[in-house]
mmCIF file of C-alpha atoms and ligand atoms in Angstrom:
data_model
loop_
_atom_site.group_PDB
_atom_site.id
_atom_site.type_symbol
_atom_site.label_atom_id
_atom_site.label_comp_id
_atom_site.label_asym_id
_atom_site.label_seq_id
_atom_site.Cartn_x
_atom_site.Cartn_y
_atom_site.Cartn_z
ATOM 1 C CA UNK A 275 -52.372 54.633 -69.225
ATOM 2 C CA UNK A 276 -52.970 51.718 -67.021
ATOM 3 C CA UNK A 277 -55.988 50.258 -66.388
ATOM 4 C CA UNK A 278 -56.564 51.214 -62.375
ATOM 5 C CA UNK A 279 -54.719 54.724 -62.626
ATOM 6 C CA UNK A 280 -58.072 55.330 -66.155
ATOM 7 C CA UNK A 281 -60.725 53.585 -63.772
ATOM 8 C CA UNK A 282 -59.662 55.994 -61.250
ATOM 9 C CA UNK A 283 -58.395 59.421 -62.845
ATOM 10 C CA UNK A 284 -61.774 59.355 -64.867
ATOM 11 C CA UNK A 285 -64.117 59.073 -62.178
ATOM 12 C CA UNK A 286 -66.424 62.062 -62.240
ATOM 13 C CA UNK A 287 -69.559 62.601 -60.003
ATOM 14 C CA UNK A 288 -72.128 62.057 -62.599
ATOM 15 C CA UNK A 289 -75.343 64.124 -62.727
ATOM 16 C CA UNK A 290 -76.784 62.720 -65.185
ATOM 17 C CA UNK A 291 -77.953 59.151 -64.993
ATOM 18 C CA UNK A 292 -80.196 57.053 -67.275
ATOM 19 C CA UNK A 293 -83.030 56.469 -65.516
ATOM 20 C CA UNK A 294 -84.052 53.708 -68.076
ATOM 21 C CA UNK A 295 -81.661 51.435 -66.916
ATOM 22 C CA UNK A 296 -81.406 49.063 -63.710
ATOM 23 C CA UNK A 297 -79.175 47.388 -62.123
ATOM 24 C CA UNK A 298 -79.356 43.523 -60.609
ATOM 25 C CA UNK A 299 -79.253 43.146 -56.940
ATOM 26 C CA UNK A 300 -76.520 41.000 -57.794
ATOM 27 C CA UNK A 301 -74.450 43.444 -59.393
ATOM 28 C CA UNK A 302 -74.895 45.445 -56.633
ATOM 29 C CA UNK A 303 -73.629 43.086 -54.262
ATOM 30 C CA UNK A 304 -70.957 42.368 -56.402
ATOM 31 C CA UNK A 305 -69.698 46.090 -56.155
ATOM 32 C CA UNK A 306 -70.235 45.919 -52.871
ATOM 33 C CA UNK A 307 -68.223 42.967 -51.334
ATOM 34 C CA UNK A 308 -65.342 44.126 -54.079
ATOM 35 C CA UNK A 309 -65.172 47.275 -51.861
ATOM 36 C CA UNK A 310 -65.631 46.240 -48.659
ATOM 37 C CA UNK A 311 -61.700 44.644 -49.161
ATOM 38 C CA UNK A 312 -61.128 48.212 -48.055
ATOM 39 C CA UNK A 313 -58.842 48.348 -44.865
ATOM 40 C CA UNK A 314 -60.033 49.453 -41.732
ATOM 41 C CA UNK A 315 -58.151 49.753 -38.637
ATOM 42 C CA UNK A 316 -58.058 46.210 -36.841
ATOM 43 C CA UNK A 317 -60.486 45.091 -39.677
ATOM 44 C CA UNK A 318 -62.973 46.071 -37.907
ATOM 45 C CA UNK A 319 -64.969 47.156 -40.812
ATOM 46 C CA UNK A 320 -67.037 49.826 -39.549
ATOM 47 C CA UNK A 321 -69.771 50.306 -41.954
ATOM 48 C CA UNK A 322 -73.044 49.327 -43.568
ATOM 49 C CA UNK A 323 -74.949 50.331 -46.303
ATOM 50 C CA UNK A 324 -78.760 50.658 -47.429
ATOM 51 C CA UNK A 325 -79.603 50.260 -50.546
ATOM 52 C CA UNK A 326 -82.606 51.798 -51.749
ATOM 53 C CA UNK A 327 -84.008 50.711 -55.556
ATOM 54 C CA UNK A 328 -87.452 51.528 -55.303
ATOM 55 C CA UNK A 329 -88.832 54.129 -57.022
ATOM 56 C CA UNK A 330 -91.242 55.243 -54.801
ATOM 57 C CA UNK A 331 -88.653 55.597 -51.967
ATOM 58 C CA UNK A 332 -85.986 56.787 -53.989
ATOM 59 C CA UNK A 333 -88.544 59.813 -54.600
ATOM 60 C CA UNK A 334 -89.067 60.509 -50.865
ATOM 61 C CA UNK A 335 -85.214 60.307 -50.453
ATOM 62 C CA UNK A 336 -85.004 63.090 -53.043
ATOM 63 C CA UNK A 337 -86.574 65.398 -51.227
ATOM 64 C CA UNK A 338 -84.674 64.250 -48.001
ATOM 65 C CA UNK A 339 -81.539 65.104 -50.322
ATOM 66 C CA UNK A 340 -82.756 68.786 -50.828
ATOM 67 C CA UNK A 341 -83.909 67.825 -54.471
ATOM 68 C CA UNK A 342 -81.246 66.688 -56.274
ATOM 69 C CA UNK A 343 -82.475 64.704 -58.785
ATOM 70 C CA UNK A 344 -79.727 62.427 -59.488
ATOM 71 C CA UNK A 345 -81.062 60.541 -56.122
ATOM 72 C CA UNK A 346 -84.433 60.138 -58.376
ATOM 73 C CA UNK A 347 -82.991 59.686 -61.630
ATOM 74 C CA UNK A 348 -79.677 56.882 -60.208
ATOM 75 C CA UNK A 349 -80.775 53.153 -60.627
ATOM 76 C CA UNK A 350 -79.825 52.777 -56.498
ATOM 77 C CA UNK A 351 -78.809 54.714 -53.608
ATOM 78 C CA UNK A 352 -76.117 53.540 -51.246
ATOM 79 C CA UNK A 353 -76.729 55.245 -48.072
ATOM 80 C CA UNK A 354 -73.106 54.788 -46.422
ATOM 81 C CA UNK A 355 -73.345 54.256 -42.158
ATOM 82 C CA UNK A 356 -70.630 54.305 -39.964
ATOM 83 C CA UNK A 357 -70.967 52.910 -36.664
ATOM 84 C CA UNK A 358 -69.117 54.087 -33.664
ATOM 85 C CA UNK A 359 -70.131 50.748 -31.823
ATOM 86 C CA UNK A 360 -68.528 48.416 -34.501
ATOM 87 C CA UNK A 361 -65.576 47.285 -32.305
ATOM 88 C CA UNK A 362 -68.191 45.925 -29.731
ATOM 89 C CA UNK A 363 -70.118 44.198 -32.339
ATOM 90 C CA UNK A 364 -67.390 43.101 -34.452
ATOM 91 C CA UNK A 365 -64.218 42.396 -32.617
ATOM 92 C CA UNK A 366 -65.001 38.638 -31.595
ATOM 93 C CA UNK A 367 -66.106 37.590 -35.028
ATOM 94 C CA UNK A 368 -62.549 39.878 -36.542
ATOM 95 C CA UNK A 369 -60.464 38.089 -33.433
ATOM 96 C CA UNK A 370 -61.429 34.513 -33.891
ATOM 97 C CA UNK A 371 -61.067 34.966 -38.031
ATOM 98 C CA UNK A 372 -57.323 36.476 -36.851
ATOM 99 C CA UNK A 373 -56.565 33.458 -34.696
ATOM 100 C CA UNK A 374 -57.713 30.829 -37.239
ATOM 101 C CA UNK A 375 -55.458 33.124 -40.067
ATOM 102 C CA UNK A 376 -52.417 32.640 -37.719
ATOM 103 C CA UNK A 377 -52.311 36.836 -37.165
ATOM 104 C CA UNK A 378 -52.529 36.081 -33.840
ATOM 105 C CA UNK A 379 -51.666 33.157 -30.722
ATOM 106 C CA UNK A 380 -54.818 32.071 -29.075
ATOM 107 C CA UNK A 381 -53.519 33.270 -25.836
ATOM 108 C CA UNK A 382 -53.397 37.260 -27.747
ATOM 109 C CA UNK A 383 -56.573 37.018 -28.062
ATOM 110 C CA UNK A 384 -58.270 38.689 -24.839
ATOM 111 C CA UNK A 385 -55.561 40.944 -24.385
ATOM 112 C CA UNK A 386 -56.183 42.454 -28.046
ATOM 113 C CA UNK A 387 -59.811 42.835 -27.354
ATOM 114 C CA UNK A 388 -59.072 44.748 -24.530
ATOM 115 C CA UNK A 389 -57.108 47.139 -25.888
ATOM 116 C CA UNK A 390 -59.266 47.818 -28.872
ATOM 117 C CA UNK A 391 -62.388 47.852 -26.888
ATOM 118 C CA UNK A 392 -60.763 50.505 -24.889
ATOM 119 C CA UNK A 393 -60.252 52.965 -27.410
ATOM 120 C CA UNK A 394 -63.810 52.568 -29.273
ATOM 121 C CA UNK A 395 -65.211 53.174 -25.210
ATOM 122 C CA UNK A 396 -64.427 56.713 -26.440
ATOM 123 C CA UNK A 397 -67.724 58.189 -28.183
ATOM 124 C CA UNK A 398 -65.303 60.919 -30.198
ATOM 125 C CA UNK A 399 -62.897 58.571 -31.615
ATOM 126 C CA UNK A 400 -64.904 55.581 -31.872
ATOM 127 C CA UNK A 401 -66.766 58.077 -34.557
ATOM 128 C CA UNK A 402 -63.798 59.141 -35.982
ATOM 129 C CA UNK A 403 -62.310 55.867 -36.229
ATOM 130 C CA UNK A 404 -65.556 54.779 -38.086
ATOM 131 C CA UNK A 405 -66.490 57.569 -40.582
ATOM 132 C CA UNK A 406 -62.823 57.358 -41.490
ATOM 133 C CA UNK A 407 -62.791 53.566 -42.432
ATOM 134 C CA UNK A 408 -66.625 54.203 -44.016
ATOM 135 C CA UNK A 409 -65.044 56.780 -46.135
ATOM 136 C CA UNK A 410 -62.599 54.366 -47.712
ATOM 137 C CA UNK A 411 -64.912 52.152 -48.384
ATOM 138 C CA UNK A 412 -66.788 54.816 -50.066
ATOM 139 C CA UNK A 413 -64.193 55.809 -51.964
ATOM 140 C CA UNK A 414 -63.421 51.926 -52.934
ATOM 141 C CA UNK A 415 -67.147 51.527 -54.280
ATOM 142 C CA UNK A 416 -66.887 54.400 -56.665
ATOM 143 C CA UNK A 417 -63.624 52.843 -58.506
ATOM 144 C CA UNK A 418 -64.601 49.426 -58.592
ATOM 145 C CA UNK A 419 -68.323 50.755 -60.031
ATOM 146 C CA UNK A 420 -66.254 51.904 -62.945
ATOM 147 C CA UNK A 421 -65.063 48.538 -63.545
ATOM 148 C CA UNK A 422 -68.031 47.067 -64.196
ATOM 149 C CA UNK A 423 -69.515 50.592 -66.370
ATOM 150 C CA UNK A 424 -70.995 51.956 -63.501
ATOM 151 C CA UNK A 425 -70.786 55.557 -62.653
ATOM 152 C CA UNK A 426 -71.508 57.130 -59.081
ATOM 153 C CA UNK A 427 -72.272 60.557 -57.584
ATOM 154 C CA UNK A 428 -71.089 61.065 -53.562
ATOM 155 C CA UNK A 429 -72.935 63.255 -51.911
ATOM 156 C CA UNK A 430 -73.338 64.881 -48.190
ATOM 157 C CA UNK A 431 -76.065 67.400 -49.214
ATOM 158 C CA UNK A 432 -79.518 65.903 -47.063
ATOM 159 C CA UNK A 433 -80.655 66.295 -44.075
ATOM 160 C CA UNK A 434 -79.456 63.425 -41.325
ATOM 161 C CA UNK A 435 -81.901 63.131 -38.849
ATOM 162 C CA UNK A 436 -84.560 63.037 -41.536
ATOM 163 C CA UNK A 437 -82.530 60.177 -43.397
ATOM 164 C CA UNK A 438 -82.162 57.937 -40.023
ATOM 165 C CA UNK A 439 -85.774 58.787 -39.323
ATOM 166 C CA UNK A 440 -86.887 57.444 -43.160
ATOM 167 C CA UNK A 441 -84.305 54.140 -43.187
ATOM 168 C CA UNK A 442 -84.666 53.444 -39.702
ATOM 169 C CA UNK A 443 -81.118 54.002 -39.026
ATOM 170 C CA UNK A 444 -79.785 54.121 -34.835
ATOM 171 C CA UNK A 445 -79.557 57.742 -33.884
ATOM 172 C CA UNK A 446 -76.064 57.287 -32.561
ATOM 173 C CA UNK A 447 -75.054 55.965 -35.618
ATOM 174 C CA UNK A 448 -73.625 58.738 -38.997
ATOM 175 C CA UNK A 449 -74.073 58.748 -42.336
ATOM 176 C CA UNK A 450 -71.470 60.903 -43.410
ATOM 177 C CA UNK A 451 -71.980 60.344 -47.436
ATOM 178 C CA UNK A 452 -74.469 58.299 -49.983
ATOM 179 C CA UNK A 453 -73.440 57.206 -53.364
ATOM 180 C CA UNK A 454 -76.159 57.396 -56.369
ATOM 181 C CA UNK A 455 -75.218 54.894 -58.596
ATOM 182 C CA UNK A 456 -76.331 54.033 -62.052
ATOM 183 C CA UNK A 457 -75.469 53.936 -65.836
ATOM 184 C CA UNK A 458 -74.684 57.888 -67.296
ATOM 185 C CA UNK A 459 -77.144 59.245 -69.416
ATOM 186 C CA UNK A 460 -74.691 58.879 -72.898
ATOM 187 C CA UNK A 461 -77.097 62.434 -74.729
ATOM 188 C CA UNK A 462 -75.689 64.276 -71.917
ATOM 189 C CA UNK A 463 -72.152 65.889 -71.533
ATOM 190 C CA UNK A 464 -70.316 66.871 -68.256
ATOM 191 C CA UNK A 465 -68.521 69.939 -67.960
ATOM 192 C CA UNK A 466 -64.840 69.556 -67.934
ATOM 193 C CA UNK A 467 -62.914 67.970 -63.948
ATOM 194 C CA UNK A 468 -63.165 70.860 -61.618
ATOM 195 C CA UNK A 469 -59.718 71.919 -60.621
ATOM 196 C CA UNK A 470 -57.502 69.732 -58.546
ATOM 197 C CA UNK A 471 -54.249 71.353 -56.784
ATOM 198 C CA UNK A 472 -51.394 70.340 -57.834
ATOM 199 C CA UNK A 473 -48.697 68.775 -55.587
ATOM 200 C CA UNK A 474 -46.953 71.620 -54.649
ATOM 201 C CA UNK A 475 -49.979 73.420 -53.239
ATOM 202 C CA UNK A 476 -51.123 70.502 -51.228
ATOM 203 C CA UNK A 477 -47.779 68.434 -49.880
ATOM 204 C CA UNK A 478 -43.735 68.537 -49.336
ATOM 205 C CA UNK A 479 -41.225 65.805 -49.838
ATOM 206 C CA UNK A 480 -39.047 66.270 -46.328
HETATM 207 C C1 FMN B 559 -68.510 63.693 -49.346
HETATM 208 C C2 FMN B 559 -68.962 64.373 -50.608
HETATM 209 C C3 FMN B 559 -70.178 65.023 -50.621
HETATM 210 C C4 FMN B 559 -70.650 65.612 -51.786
HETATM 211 N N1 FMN B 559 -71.911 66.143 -51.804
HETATM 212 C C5 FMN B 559 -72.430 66.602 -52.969
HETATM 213 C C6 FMN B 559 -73.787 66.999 -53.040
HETATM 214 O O1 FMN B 559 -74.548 66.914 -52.084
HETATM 215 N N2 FMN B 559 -74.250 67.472 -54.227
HETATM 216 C C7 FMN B 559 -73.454 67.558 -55.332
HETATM 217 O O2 FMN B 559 -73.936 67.986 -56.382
HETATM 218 N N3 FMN B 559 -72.162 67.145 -55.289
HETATM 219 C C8 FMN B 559 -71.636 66.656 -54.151
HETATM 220 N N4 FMN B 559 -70.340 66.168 -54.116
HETATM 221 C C9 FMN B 559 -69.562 66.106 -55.359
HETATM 222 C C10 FMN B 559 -68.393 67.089 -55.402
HETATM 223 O O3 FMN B 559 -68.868 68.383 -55.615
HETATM 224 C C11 FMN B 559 -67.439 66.632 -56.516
HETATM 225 O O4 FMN B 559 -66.861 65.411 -56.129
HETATM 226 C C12 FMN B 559 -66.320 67.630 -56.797
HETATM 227 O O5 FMN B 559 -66.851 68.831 -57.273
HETATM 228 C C13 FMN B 559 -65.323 67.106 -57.803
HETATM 229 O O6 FMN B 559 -65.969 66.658 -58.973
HETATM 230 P P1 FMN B 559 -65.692 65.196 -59.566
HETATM 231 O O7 FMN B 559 -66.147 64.216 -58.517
HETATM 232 O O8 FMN B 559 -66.522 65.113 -60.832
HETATM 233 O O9 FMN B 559 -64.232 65.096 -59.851
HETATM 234 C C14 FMN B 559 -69.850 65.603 -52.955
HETATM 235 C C15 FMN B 559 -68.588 64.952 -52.905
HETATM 236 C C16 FMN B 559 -68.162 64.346 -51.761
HETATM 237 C C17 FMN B 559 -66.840 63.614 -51.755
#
């Protein structure tokens, strides 16, 4: 089997993580900026993270997660954020990188920003738009975890307004998922991949 189609085929959502082990903040950063190469629409890289090793916190964020004690036991939680103002905050720094790339004349330039800027103007599909590209991104951090032995565990079950209130996370912002993320514990076994439809059941060819 090749290499990417292994890293990604046995992925599992791991509840069981050593807590004995840690992981480096560079590590994490590593795993990180490997999966923010995710696309997003116009680049314009909707998302941030929080990253929450300390113990003490990572007990309060338990509870915040109704219990689940992966979010204790995981050597870091990535709380994922998407945010619906991105294209205001991001679009000159993505427009002058595209000019100086040669994606783009100078003389584009103001008439691209306008066009983006008016779509994210729209609350609904600027948060769309942004939990969409965060979820790539989330889904790009739990492959290239694998590749450095890393496992991770997604998760939506916590309460939202109780998150932003404990991180200090804008209201208007989302944070559709978090990712535990740690070492498994090797004395404990998972049960067998839940089912997964085959193609038939979820696509046509036309
Ligand atoms: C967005 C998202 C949220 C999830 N939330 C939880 C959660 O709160 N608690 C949990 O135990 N599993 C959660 N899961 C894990 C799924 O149940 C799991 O991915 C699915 O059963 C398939 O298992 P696998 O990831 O091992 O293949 C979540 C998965 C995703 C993608």
């Amino acid at each position: 089997m090749k290499e990417c189609q292994k890293l990604i085929t046995e992925r599992r959502s791991i509840t069981f993580f050593d807590t004995t082990k840690e992981i480096s903040d560079d590590l994490i950063k590593e795993v990180l900026e490997v999966a923010a190469t995710a696309p997003s629409a116009n680049n314009l890289q909707p998302w941030e993270v929080k990253v929450i090793k300390d113990k003490e916190k990572k007990k309060i964020l338990k509870e915040i997660c109704f219990n689940q004690q992966k979010v204790e036991d995981a050597s870091a939680v990535i709380v994922l954020i998407a945010n619906p103002k991105a294209a205001f905050e991001h679009i000159d720094r993505v427009l002058d990188s595209s000019v100086e790339l040669g994606y783009m004349p100078k003389e584009r330039r103001e008439s691209a920003k306008e066009r983006v800027l008016e779509v994210w103007k729209d609350m609904e599909q600027a948060k769309r738009k942004s939990i969409r590209d965060t979820a790539l991104f989330a889904m790009n951090i739990m492959i290239v975890a694998r590749v450095y032995d890393l496992e991770t565990h997604p998760m939506d079950g916590f309460n939202e307004e109780k998150m932003k209130e404990f991180l200090g996370i804008d209201v208007e912002k989302i944070v559709p998922m978090i990712i535990t993320i740690g070492y498994k514990d090797p004395s404990k076994d998972l049960l067998p991949r839940a089912y997964r439809f085959k193609f038939d059941e979820f696509g046509e060819i036309i």
